[in-house]
């Protein structure tokens, strides 16, 4: 599933080609997504200028004069810029043609993504209003993290992946952040000290920033909006390294399951 770094990489890649450009046409070849794409969407957005392209969590937000388009990539979706306005690939379900000459294609084999329209204040939308702070902003602090954890007895790994606590810390990034912070992923969230949360917040930011700079990837075939592959998977310290030597000691990386998600850690470094 594309996570926050992949979505941010995509946003940065496509923004120069859509911001301040006019939507000349939208082609909808498939309306059946997680939520059906409304049939009125072309009438609502054709001819409107994209005033900005922002991100909240894993949602891309296209602001136009009449409202906002929210795009979520779901389990297998991706956005790709093309100079050809005709579909080029199987599962190219939605194409937004811009006055820049580019067409933005939403490709989604499993159709778990979404293309939504709202005229309401976008951050009040039911899918966005209860999200936690963005991890790369000053709103994400050790103090707020610590306070939210006091009544949480579950594993800290599951806690930091809760989008109501903080958005965008997906499975790979949670394992990598906990490894960097030297915190055992099975530790109950309410037993992690403030000093440890301070370190963890710092590590979450570092891991996500590194992933964004590296192109980001949680899918082997992830492609950015420019059609470039992500490379973060090549520099993982813990995730996916079961049985390999720890990069910090001589012990072996162990794989366990927390909340039905594969979790990787070093039993010597992460006590």
PDB file of C-alpha atoms in Angstrom:
ATOM      1  CA  UNK A   1       0.000   0.000   0.000  1.00  0.00           C
ATOM      2  CA  UNK A   2       1.396   3.440  -0.870  1.00  0.00           C
ATOM      3  CA  UNK A   3       2.174   5.202   2.407  1.00  0.00           C
ATOM      4  CA  UNK A   4       2.797   8.839   3.321  1.00  0.00           C
ATOM      5  CA  UNK A   5       6.287   9.072   1.732  1.00  0.00           C
ATOM      6  CA  UNK A   6       5.048   7.609  -1.553  1.00  0.00           C
ATOM      7  CA  UNK A   7       2.071   9.976  -1.599  1.00  0.00           C
ATOM      8  CA  UNK A   8       4.300  12.963  -0.800  1.00  0.00           C
ATOM      9  CA  UNK A   9       6.787  11.935  -3.499  1.00  0.00           C
ATOM     10  CA  UNK A  10       3.877  11.727  -5.938  1.00  0.00           C
ATOM     11  CA  UNK A  11       2.539  15.139  -4.870  1.00  0.00           C
ATOM     12  CA  UNK A  12       5.886  16.809  -5.369  1.00  0.00           C
ATOM     13  CA  UNK A  13       6.337  15.177  -8.772  1.00  0.00           C
ATOM     14  CA  UNK A  14       2.971  16.137 -10.238  1.00  0.00           C
ATOM     15  CA  UNK A  15       2.383  19.521  -8.559  1.00  0.00           C
ATOM     16  CA  UNK A  16       4.408  21.570 -11.081  1.00  0.00           C
ATOM     17  CA  UNK A  17       2.316  20.120 -13.917  1.00  0.00           C
ATOM     18  CA  UNK A  18      -1.133  20.704 -12.401  1.00  0.00           C
ATOM     19  CA  UNK A  19      -0.974  23.733 -10.091  1.00  0.00           C
ATOM     20  CA  UNK A  20      -2.324  26.890 -11.741  1.00  0.00           C
ATOM     21  CA  UNK A  21      -3.375  24.831 -14.759  1.00  0.00           C
ATOM     22  CA  UNK A  22      -6.915  24.427 -16.108  1.00  0.00           C
ATOM     23  CA  UNK A  23      -8.663  21.067 -16.027  1.00  0.00           C
ATOM     24  CA  UNK A  24      -9.676  20.697 -19.671  1.00  0.00           C
ATOM     25  CA  UNK A  25     -11.239  17.263 -19.438  1.00  0.00           C
ATOM     26  CA  UNK A  26     -11.690  14.323 -17.103  1.00  0.00           C
ATOM     27  CA  UNK A  27     -12.076  10.827 -18.479  1.00  0.00           C
ATOM     28  CA  UNK A  28     -13.726   8.309 -16.184  1.00  0.00           C
ATOM     29  CA  UNK A  29     -13.513   4.790 -17.559  1.00  0.00           C
ATOM     30  CA  UNK A  30     -14.512   3.122 -14.297  1.00  0.00           C
ATOM     31  CA  UNK A  31     -16.782   4.593 -11.614  1.00  0.00           C
ATOM     32  CA  UNK A  32     -16.624   1.604  -9.261  1.00  0.00           C
ATOM     33  CA  UNK A  33     -14.035   2.399  -6.606  1.00  0.00           C
ATOM     34  CA  UNK A  34     -14.150   2.097  -2.825  1.00  0.00           C
ATOM     35  CA  UNK A  35     -16.759   4.824  -3.069  1.00  0.00           C
ATOM     36  CA  UNK A  36     -18.312   5.281  -6.543  1.00  0.00           C
ATOM     37  CA  UNK A  37     -17.060   8.314  -8.462  1.00  0.00           C
ATOM     38  CA  UNK A  38     -20.023  10.643  -8.906  1.00  0.00           C
ATOM     39  CA  UNK A  39     -21.248  10.975 -12.488  1.00  0.00           C
ATOM     40  CA  UNK A  40     -21.444  14.763 -12.117  1.00  0.00           C
ATOM     41  CA  UNK A  41     -17.707  15.143 -11.486  1.00  0.00           C
ATOM     42  CA  UNK A  42     -16.770  16.232 -15.059  1.00  0.00           C
ATOM     43  CA  UNK A  43     -19.407  18.979 -14.994  1.00  0.00           C
ATOM     44  CA  UNK A  44     -18.146  20.145 -11.598  1.00  0.00           C
ATOM     45  CA  UNK A  45     -14.439  20.417 -12.410  1.00  0.00           C
ATOM     46  CA  UNK A  46     -13.983  20.810 -16.176  1.00  0.00           C
ATOM     47  CA  UNK A  47     -12.747  24.304 -16.931  1.00  0.00           C
ATOM     48  CA  UNK A  48     -11.619  24.996 -13.374  1.00  0.00           C
ATOM     49  CA  UNK A  49      -8.082  25.966 -12.364  1.00  0.00           C
ATOM     50  CA  UNK A  50      -6.193  23.836  -9.882  1.00  0.00           C
ATOM     51  CA  UNK A  51      -5.292  26.449  -7.271  1.00  0.00           C
ATOM     52  CA  UNK A  52      -3.140  24.116  -5.187  1.00  0.00           C
ATOM     53  CA  UNK A  53      -2.198  20.475  -4.654  1.00  0.00           C
ATOM     54  CA  UNK A  54      -1.672  19.562  -1.005  1.00  0.00           C
ATOM     55  CA  UNK A  55      -1.653  16.408   1.101  1.00  0.00           C
ATOM     56  CA  UNK A  56      -3.334  15.366   4.341  1.00  0.00           C
ATOM     57  CA  UNK A  57      -2.264  11.965   5.533  1.00  0.00           C
ATOM     58  CA  UNK A  58      -2.437   9.766   2.442  1.00  0.00           C
ATOM     59  CA  UNK A  59      -5.026  11.935   0.682  1.00  0.00           C
ATOM     60  CA  UNK A  60      -4.035  14.238  -2.174  1.00  0.00           C
ATOM     61  CA  UNK A  61      -6.164  17.390  -2.210  1.00  0.00           C
ATOM     62  CA  UNK A  62      -6.742  19.322  -5.437  1.00  0.00           C
ATOM     63  CA  UNK A  63      -8.253  22.736  -4.661  1.00  0.00           C
ATOM     64  CA  UNK A  64     -10.405  24.360  -7.334  1.00  0.00           C
ATOM     65  CA  UNK A  65     -12.741  27.322  -7.086  1.00  0.00           C
ATOM     66  CA  UNK A  66     -15.851  25.225  -6.475  1.00  0.00           C
ATOM     67  CA  UNK A  67     -14.435  22.795  -3.935  1.00  0.00           C
ATOM     68  CA  UNK A  68     -11.859  20.044  -3.527  1.00  0.00           C
ATOM     69  CA  UNK A  69     -11.009  16.747  -5.214  1.00  0.00           C
ATOM     70  CA  UNK A  70      -9.671  14.131  -2.785  1.00  0.00           C
ATOM     71  CA  UNK A  71      -7.674  11.255  -4.255  1.00  0.00           C
ATOM     72  CA  UNK A  72      -6.591   8.232  -2.232  1.00  0.00           C
ATOM     73  CA  UNK A  73      -4.438   5.535  -3.827  1.00  0.00           C
ATOM     74  CA  UNK A  74      -5.888   2.661  -1.812  1.00  0.00           C
ATOM     75  CA  UNK A  75      -3.990  -0.637  -1.799  1.00  0.00           C
ATOM     76  CA  UNK A  76      -2.505  -0.641  -5.274  1.00  0.00           C
ATOM     77  CA  UNK A  77      -3.174   2.725  -6.895  1.00  0.00           C
ATOM     78  CA  UNK A  78      -0.691   5.113  -8.471  1.00  0.00           C
ATOM     79  CA  UNK A  79      -0.757   8.422 -10.307  1.00  0.00           C
ATOM     80  CA  UNK A  80       1.202   8.935 -13.503  1.00  0.00           C
ATOM     81  CA  UNK A  81       1.738  11.893 -15.788  1.00  0.00           C
ATOM     82  CA  UNK A  82       1.427  11.245 -19.499  1.00  0.00           C
ATOM     83  CA  UNK A  83       1.667  13.454 -22.570  1.00  0.00           C
ATOM     84  CA  UNK A  84      -0.713  11.074 -24.313  1.00  0.00           C
ATOM     85  CA  UNK A  85      -4.341  11.663 -23.335  1.00  0.00           C
ATOM     86  CA  UNK A  86      -5.364   8.141 -24.241  1.00  0.00           C
ATOM     87  CA  UNK A  87      -5.024   5.370 -21.646  1.00  0.00           C
ATOM     88  CA  UNK A  88      -1.636   3.722 -21.955  1.00  0.00           C
ATOM     89  CA  UNK A  89      -1.885   0.970 -19.386  1.00  0.00           C
ATOM     90  CA  UNK A  90      -4.390  -1.563 -18.177  1.00  0.00           C
ATOM     91  CA  UNK A  91      -6.327  -0.225 -15.165  1.00  0.00           C
ATOM     92  CA  UNK A  92      -5.942   3.432 -16.199  1.00  0.00           C
ATOM     93  CA  UNK A  93      -9.392   4.255 -14.833  1.00  0.00           C
ATOM     94  CA  UNK A  94      -9.392   8.052 -14.491  1.00  0.00           C
ATOM     95  CA  UNK A  95      -7.533  10.638 -16.575  1.00  0.00           C
ATOM     96  CA  UNK A  96      -7.443  14.363 -15.769  1.00  0.00           C
ATOM     97  CA  UNK A  97      -6.176  16.366 -18.746  1.00  0.00           C
ATOM     98  CA  UNK A  98      -4.588  19.713 -17.929  1.00  0.00           C
ATOM     99  CA  UNK A  99      -3.929  22.850 -19.969  1.00  0.00           C
ATOM    100  CA  UNK A 100      -0.215  22.128 -19.427  1.00  0.00           C
ATOM    101  CA  UNK A 101      -0.549  19.350 -21.985  1.00  0.00           C
ATOM    102  CA  UNK A 102      -0.202  16.597 -19.392  1.00  0.00           C
ATOM    103  CA  UNK A 103      -2.813  14.039 -18.405  1.00  0.00           C
ATOM    104  CA  UNK A 104      -2.786  12.676 -14.879  1.00  0.00           C
ATOM    105  CA  UNK A 105      -3.812   9.021 -14.856  1.00  0.00           C
ATOM    106  CA  UNK A 106      -5.071   7.136 -11.827  1.00  0.00           C
ATOM    107  CA  UNK A 107      -4.131   3.497 -12.263  1.00  0.00           C
ATOM    108  CA  UNK A 108      -5.694   1.180  -9.691  1.00  0.00           C
ATOM    109  CA  UNK A 109      -5.902  -2.577 -10.404  1.00  0.00           C
ATOM    110  CA  UNK A 110      -7.829  -3.388  -7.216  1.00  0.00           C
ATOM    111  CA  UNK A 111      -9.970  -0.214  -7.198  1.00  0.00           C
ATOM    112  CA  UNK A 112      -9.627   0.297  -3.428  1.00  0.00           C
ATOM    113  CA  UNK A 113      -8.677   3.912  -4.022  1.00  0.00           C
ATOM    114  CA  UNK A 114     -11.078   6.831  -4.252  1.00  0.00           C
ATOM    115  CA  UNK A 115     -11.775  10.043  -6.142  1.00  0.00           C
ATOM    116  CA  UNK A 116     -14.083  12.183  -4.042  1.00  0.00           C
ATOM    117  CA  UNK A 117     -15.584  15.648  -4.402  1.00  0.00           C
ATOM    118  CA  UNK A 118     -16.513  18.011  -1.582  1.00  0.00           C
ATOM    119  CA  UNK A 119     -17.712  21.598  -1.429  1.00  0.00           C
ATOM    120  CA  UNK A 120     -17.331  21.708   2.345  1.00  0.00           C
ATOM    121  CA  UNK A 121     -14.177  22.926   4.163  1.00  0.00           C
ATOM    122  CA  UNK A 122     -11.836  20.115   3.205  1.00  0.00           C
ATOM    123  CA  UNK A 123     -10.288  19.506   6.635  1.00  0.00           C
ATOM    124  CA  UNK A 124     -13.810  19.036   8.026  1.00  0.00           C
ATOM    125  CA  UNK A 125     -14.428  16.124   5.660  1.00  0.00           C
ATOM    126  CA  UNK A 126     -15.287  12.966   7.586  1.00  0.00           C
ATOM    127  CA  UNK A 127     -12.220  11.167   6.216  1.00  0.00           C
ATOM    128  CA  UNK A 128      -9.834  13.905   7.350  1.00  0.00           C
ATOM    129  CA  UNK A 129     -11.345  15.489  10.444  1.00  0.00           C
ATOM    130  CA  UNK A 130     -10.172  12.839  12.927  1.00  0.00           C
ATOM    131  CA  UNK A 131      -6.664  12.315  11.608  1.00  0.00           C
ATOM    132  CA  UNK A 132      -3.739  12.879  13.945  1.00  0.00           C
ATOM    133  CA  UNK A 133      -0.982  15.431  13.337  1.00  0.00           C
ATOM    134  CA  UNK A 134       1.308  15.333  10.330  1.00  0.00           C
ATOM    135  CA  UNK A 135       4.577  13.704  11.450  1.00  0.00           C
ATOM    136  CA  UNK A 136       6.823  16.185   9.649  1.00  0.00           C
ATOM    137  CA  UNK A 137       5.271  19.247  11.288  1.00  0.00           C
ATOM    138  CA  UNK A 138       5.765  20.934  14.643  1.00  0.00           C
ATOM    139  CA  UNK A 139       2.355  19.592  15.713  1.00  0.00           C
ATOM    140  CA  UNK A 140       3.918  16.159  16.176  1.00  0.00           C
ATOM    141  CA  UNK A 141       5.748  16.364  19.495  1.00  0.00           C
ATOM    142  CA  UNK A 142       6.991  13.995  22.177  1.00  0.00           C
ATOM    143  CA  UNK A 143       4.689  15.610  24.736  1.00  0.00           C
ATOM    144  CA  UNK A 144       1.493  15.018  22.735  1.00  0.00           C
ATOM    145  CA  UNK A 145       2.682  11.516  21.821  1.00  0.00           C
ATOM    146  CA  UNK A 146       3.405  10.684  25.451  1.00  0.00           C
ATOM    147  CA  UNK A 147       0.095  12.098  26.708  1.00  0.00           C
ATOM    148  CA  UNK A 148      -1.918  10.105  24.172  1.00  0.00           C
ATOM    149  CA  UNK A 149      -0.133   6.901  25.167  1.00  0.00           C
ATOM    150  CA  UNK A 150      -0.960   6.912  28.887  1.00  0.00           C
ATOM    151  CA  UNK A 151      -4.103   4.785  28.562  1.00  0.00           C
ATOM    152  CA  UNK A 152      -2.815   2.610  25.712  1.00  0.00           C
ATOM    153  CA  UNK A 153      -1.732  -0.850  26.868  1.00  0.00           C
ATOM    154  CA  UNK A 154      -1.170  -2.284  23.408  1.00  0.00           C
ATOM    155  CA  UNK A 155       2.243  -2.578  21.721  1.00  0.00           C
ATOM    156  CA  UNK A 156       3.960   0.710  20.904  1.00  0.00           C
ATOM    157  CA  UNK A 157       4.322  -0.490  17.290  1.00  0.00           C
ATOM    158  CA  UNK A 158       0.532  -0.562  16.874  1.00  0.00           C
ATOM    159  CA  UNK A 159       0.203   2.740  18.738  1.00  0.00           C
ATOM    160  CA  UNK A 160       2.439   4.709  16.386  1.00  0.00           C
ATOM    161  CA  UNK A 161       0.636   3.226  13.373  1.00  0.00           C
ATOM    162  CA  UNK A 162      -2.738   4.558  14.596  1.00  0.00           C
ATOM    163  CA  UNK A 163      -3.708   7.385  12.210  1.00  0.00           C
ATOM    164  CA  UNK A 164      -5.694   9.064  14.988  1.00  0.00           C
ATOM    165  CA  UNK A 165      -2.424   9.446  16.916  1.00  0.00           C
ATOM    166  CA  UNK A 166      -0.166  10.441  14.009  1.00  0.00           C
ATOM    167  CA  UNK A 167      -0.706  10.003  10.283  1.00  0.00           C
ATOM    168  CA  UNK A 168       1.560   8.247   7.846  1.00  0.00           C
ATOM    169  CA  UNK A 169       3.709   5.953   9.995  1.00  0.00           C
ATOM    170  CA  UNK A 170       3.085   2.797   7.994  1.00  0.00           C
ATOM    171  CA  UNK A 171       4.342  -0.682   8.767  1.00  0.00           C
ATOM    172  CA  UNK A 172       7.807  -0.395   7.257  1.00  0.00           C
ATOM    173  CA  UNK A 173       8.404   3.060   8.693  1.00  0.00           C
ATOM    174  CA  UNK A 174       7.207   2.014  12.152  1.00  0.00           C
ATOM    175  CA  UNK A 175       9.691  -0.878  12.251  1.00  0.00           C
ATOM    176  CA  UNK A 176      12.528   1.330  11.014  1.00  0.00           C
ATOM    177  CA  UNK A 177      11.742   4.153  13.460  1.00  0.00           C
ATOM    178  CA  UNK A 178      11.568   1.831  16.461  1.00  0.00           C
ATOM    179  CA  UNK A 179      14.848   0.211  15.435  1.00  0.00           C
ATOM    180  CA  UNK A 180      16.537   3.607  15.166  1.00  0.00           C
ATOM    181  CA  UNK A 181      15.101   4.662  18.551  1.00  0.00           C
ATOM    182  CA  UNK A 182      16.158   1.319  20.142  1.00  0.00           C
ATOM    183  CA  UNK A 183      12.629   0.606  21.421  1.00  0.00           C
ATOM    184  CA  UNK A 184      11.202  -2.922  21.490  1.00  0.00           C
ATOM    185  CA  UNK A 185       8.049  -2.907  19.301  1.00  0.00           C
ATOM    186  CA  UNK A 186       6.195  -5.122  21.803  1.00  0.00           C
ATOM    187  CA  UNK A 187       6.599  -2.661  24.695  1.00  0.00           C
ATOM    188  CA  UNK A 188       3.171  -1.438  25.895  1.00  0.00           C
ATOM    189  CA  UNK A 189       2.701   2.144  24.703  1.00  0.00           C
ATOM    190  CA  UNK A 190       1.964   3.375  28.227  1.00  0.00           C
ATOM    191  CA  UNK A 191       5.282   1.985  29.472  1.00  0.00           C
ATOM    192  CA  UNK A 192       7.401   3.999  27.053  1.00  0.00           C
ATOM    193  CA  UNK A 193       8.961   6.954  28.862  1.00  0.00           C
ATOM    194  CA  UNK A 194       8.768  10.564  27.710  1.00  0.00           C
ATOM    195  CA  UNK A 195      12.495  10.549  26.966  1.00  0.00           C
ATOM    196  CA  UNK A 196      12.000   7.512  24.718  1.00  0.00           C
ATOM    197  CA  UNK A 197       9.070   9.174  22.918  1.00  0.00           C
ATOM    198  CA  UNK A 198      11.275  12.201  22.358  1.00  0.00           C
ATOM    199  CA  UNK A 199      13.794   9.973  20.611  1.00  0.00           C
ATOM    200  CA  UNK A 200      11.058   8.125  18.721  1.00  0.00           C
ATOM    201  CA  UNK A 201       9.532  11.343  17.390  1.00  0.00           C
ATOM    202  CA  UNK A 202      12.978  12.379  16.161  1.00  0.00           C
ATOM    203  CA  UNK A 203      13.459   8.994  14.487  1.00  0.00           C
ATOM    204  CA  UNK A 204      10.034   8.963  12.830  1.00  0.00           C
ATOM    205  CA  UNK A 205      10.815  12.325  11.263  1.00  0.00           C
ATOM    206  CA  UNK A 206      14.259  11.189  10.123  1.00  0.00           C
ATOM    207  CA  UNK A 207      12.999   7.908   8.630  1.00  0.00           C
ATOM    208  CA  UNK A 208      10.143   9.584   6.737  1.00  0.00           C
ATOM    209  CA  UNK A 209      12.347  12.411   5.475  1.00  0.00           C
ATOM    210  CA  UNK A 210      14.950   9.900   4.314  1.00  0.00           C
ATOM    211  CA  UNK A 211      12.296   7.879   2.546  1.00  0.00           C
ATOM    212  CA  UNK A 212      10.879  10.925   0.770  1.00  0.00           C
ATOM    213  CA  UNK A 213      14.355  12.015  -0.369  1.00  0.00           C
ATOM    214  CA  UNK A 214      15.089   8.478  -1.585  1.00  0.00           C
ATOM    215  CA  UNK A 215      11.880   8.234  -3.585  1.00  0.00           C
ATOM    216  CA  UNK A 216       9.959   6.203  -1.019  1.00  0.00           C
ATOM    217  CA  UNK A 217       8.630   2.729  -1.497  1.00  0.00           C
ATOM    218  CA  UNK A 218       6.472   0.194   0.240  1.00  0.00           C
ATOM    219  CA  UNK A 219       5.648  -1.580  -3.012  1.00  0.00           C
ATOM    220  CA  UNK A 220       8.298  -3.234  -5.154  1.00  0.00           C
ATOM    221  CA  UNK A 221       6.707  -1.725  -8.249  1.00  0.00           C
ATOM    222  CA  UNK A 222       5.957   1.697  -6.766  1.00  0.00           C
ATOM    223  CA  UNK A 223       6.389   4.495  -9.305  1.00  0.00           C
ATOM    224  CA  UNK A 224       6.288   8.206  -8.574  1.00  0.00           C
ATOM    225  CA  UNK A 225       4.205  10.638 -10.592  1.00  0.00           C
ATOM    226  CA  UNK A 226       7.246  11.105 -12.820  1.00  0.00           C
ATOM    227  CA  UNK A 227       7.380   7.383 -13.506  1.00  0.00           C
ATOM    228  CA  UNK A 228      10.497   6.849 -11.401  1.00  0.00           C
ATOM    229  CA  UNK A 229      10.817   3.891  -8.989  1.00  0.00           C
ATOM    230  CA  UNK A 230      11.328   4.354  -5.274  1.00  0.00           C
ATOM    231  CA  UNK A 231      14.566   3.170  -3.683  1.00  0.00           C
ATOM    232  CA  UNK A 232      14.028   3.373   0.081  1.00  0.00           C
ATOM    233  CA  UNK A 233      13.616  -0.408   0.258  1.00  0.00           C
ATOM    234  CA  UNK A 234      17.310  -0.737  -0.606  1.00  0.00           C
ATOM    235  CA  UNK A 235      18.445   0.889   2.658  1.00  0.00           C
ATOM    236  CA  UNK A 236      16.223  -0.692   5.301  1.00  0.00           C
ATOM    237  CA  UNK A 237      17.886  -1.564   8.610  1.00  0.00           C
ATOM    238  CA  UNK A 238      15.256  -3.864  10.117  1.00  0.00           C
ATOM    239  CA  UNK A 239      12.174  -4.428   7.957  1.00  0.00           C
ATOM    240  CA  UNK A 240      12.333  -7.523   5.771  1.00  0.00           C
ATOM    241  CA  UNK A 241      15.721  -8.614   7.186  1.00  0.00           C
ATOM    242  CA  UNK A 242      14.632 -11.653   9.215  1.00  0.00           C
ATOM    243  CA  UNK A 243      17.654 -13.801  10.064  1.00  0.00           C
ATOM    244  CA  UNK A 244      20.150 -11.228   8.805  1.00  0.00           C
ATOM    245  CA  UNK A 245      22.812  -9.721  11.035  1.00  0.00           C
ATOM    246  CA  UNK A 246      21.778  -6.540  12.818  1.00  0.00           C
ATOM    247  CA  UNK A 247      23.547  -3.511  11.353  1.00  0.00           C
ATOM    248  CA  UNK A 248      24.459  -2.395  14.885  1.00  0.00           C
ATOM    249  CA  UNK A 249      25.430  -5.665  16.606  1.00  0.00           C
ATOM    250  CA  UNK A 250      26.092  -9.355  15.959  1.00  0.00           C
ATOM    251  CA  UNK A 251      22.582 -10.570  16.771  1.00  0.00           C
ATOM    252  CA  UNK A 252      19.987 -11.650  14.191  1.00  0.00           C
ATOM    253  CA  UNK A 253      16.900  -9.686  13.164  1.00  0.00           C
ATOM    254  CA  UNK A 254      13.701 -11.389  14.359  1.00  0.00           C
ATOM    255  CA  UNK A 255      10.302 -11.345  12.688  1.00  0.00           C
ATOM    256  CA  UNK A 256       7.108 -11.329  14.746  1.00  0.00           C
ATOM    257  CA  UNK A 257       3.496 -10.348  14.049  1.00  0.00           C
ATOM    258  CA  UNK A 258       1.847  -7.397  15.800  1.00  0.00           C
ATOM    259  CA  UNK A 259      -1.695  -6.455  14.855  1.00  0.00           C
ATOM    260  CA  UNK A 260      -1.549  -8.856  11.886  1.00  0.00           C
ATOM    261  CA  UNK A 261       1.446  -6.942  10.487  1.00  0.00           C
ATOM    262  CA  UNK A 262       4.962  -8.281  10.046  1.00  0.00           C
ATOM    263  CA  UNK A 263       7.337  -6.635  12.507  1.00  0.00           C
ATOM    264  CA  UNK A 264      11.132  -6.828  12.459  1.00  0.00           C
ATOM    265  CA  UNK A 265      13.478  -5.950  15.311  1.00  0.00           C
ATOM    266  CA  UNK A 266      16.786  -6.738  16.991  1.00  0.00           C
ATOM    267  CA  UNK A 267      16.332  -8.436  20.389  1.00  0.00           C
ATOM    268  CA  UNK A 268      19.683  -7.107  21.601  1.00  0.00           C
ATOM    269  CA  UNK A 269      19.446  -3.476  20.495  1.00  0.00           C
ATOM    270  CA  UNK A 270      15.715  -3.002  21.093  1.00  0.00           C
ATOM    271  CA  UNK A 271      15.188  -3.916  24.733  1.00  0.00           C
TER     272      UNK A 271
END
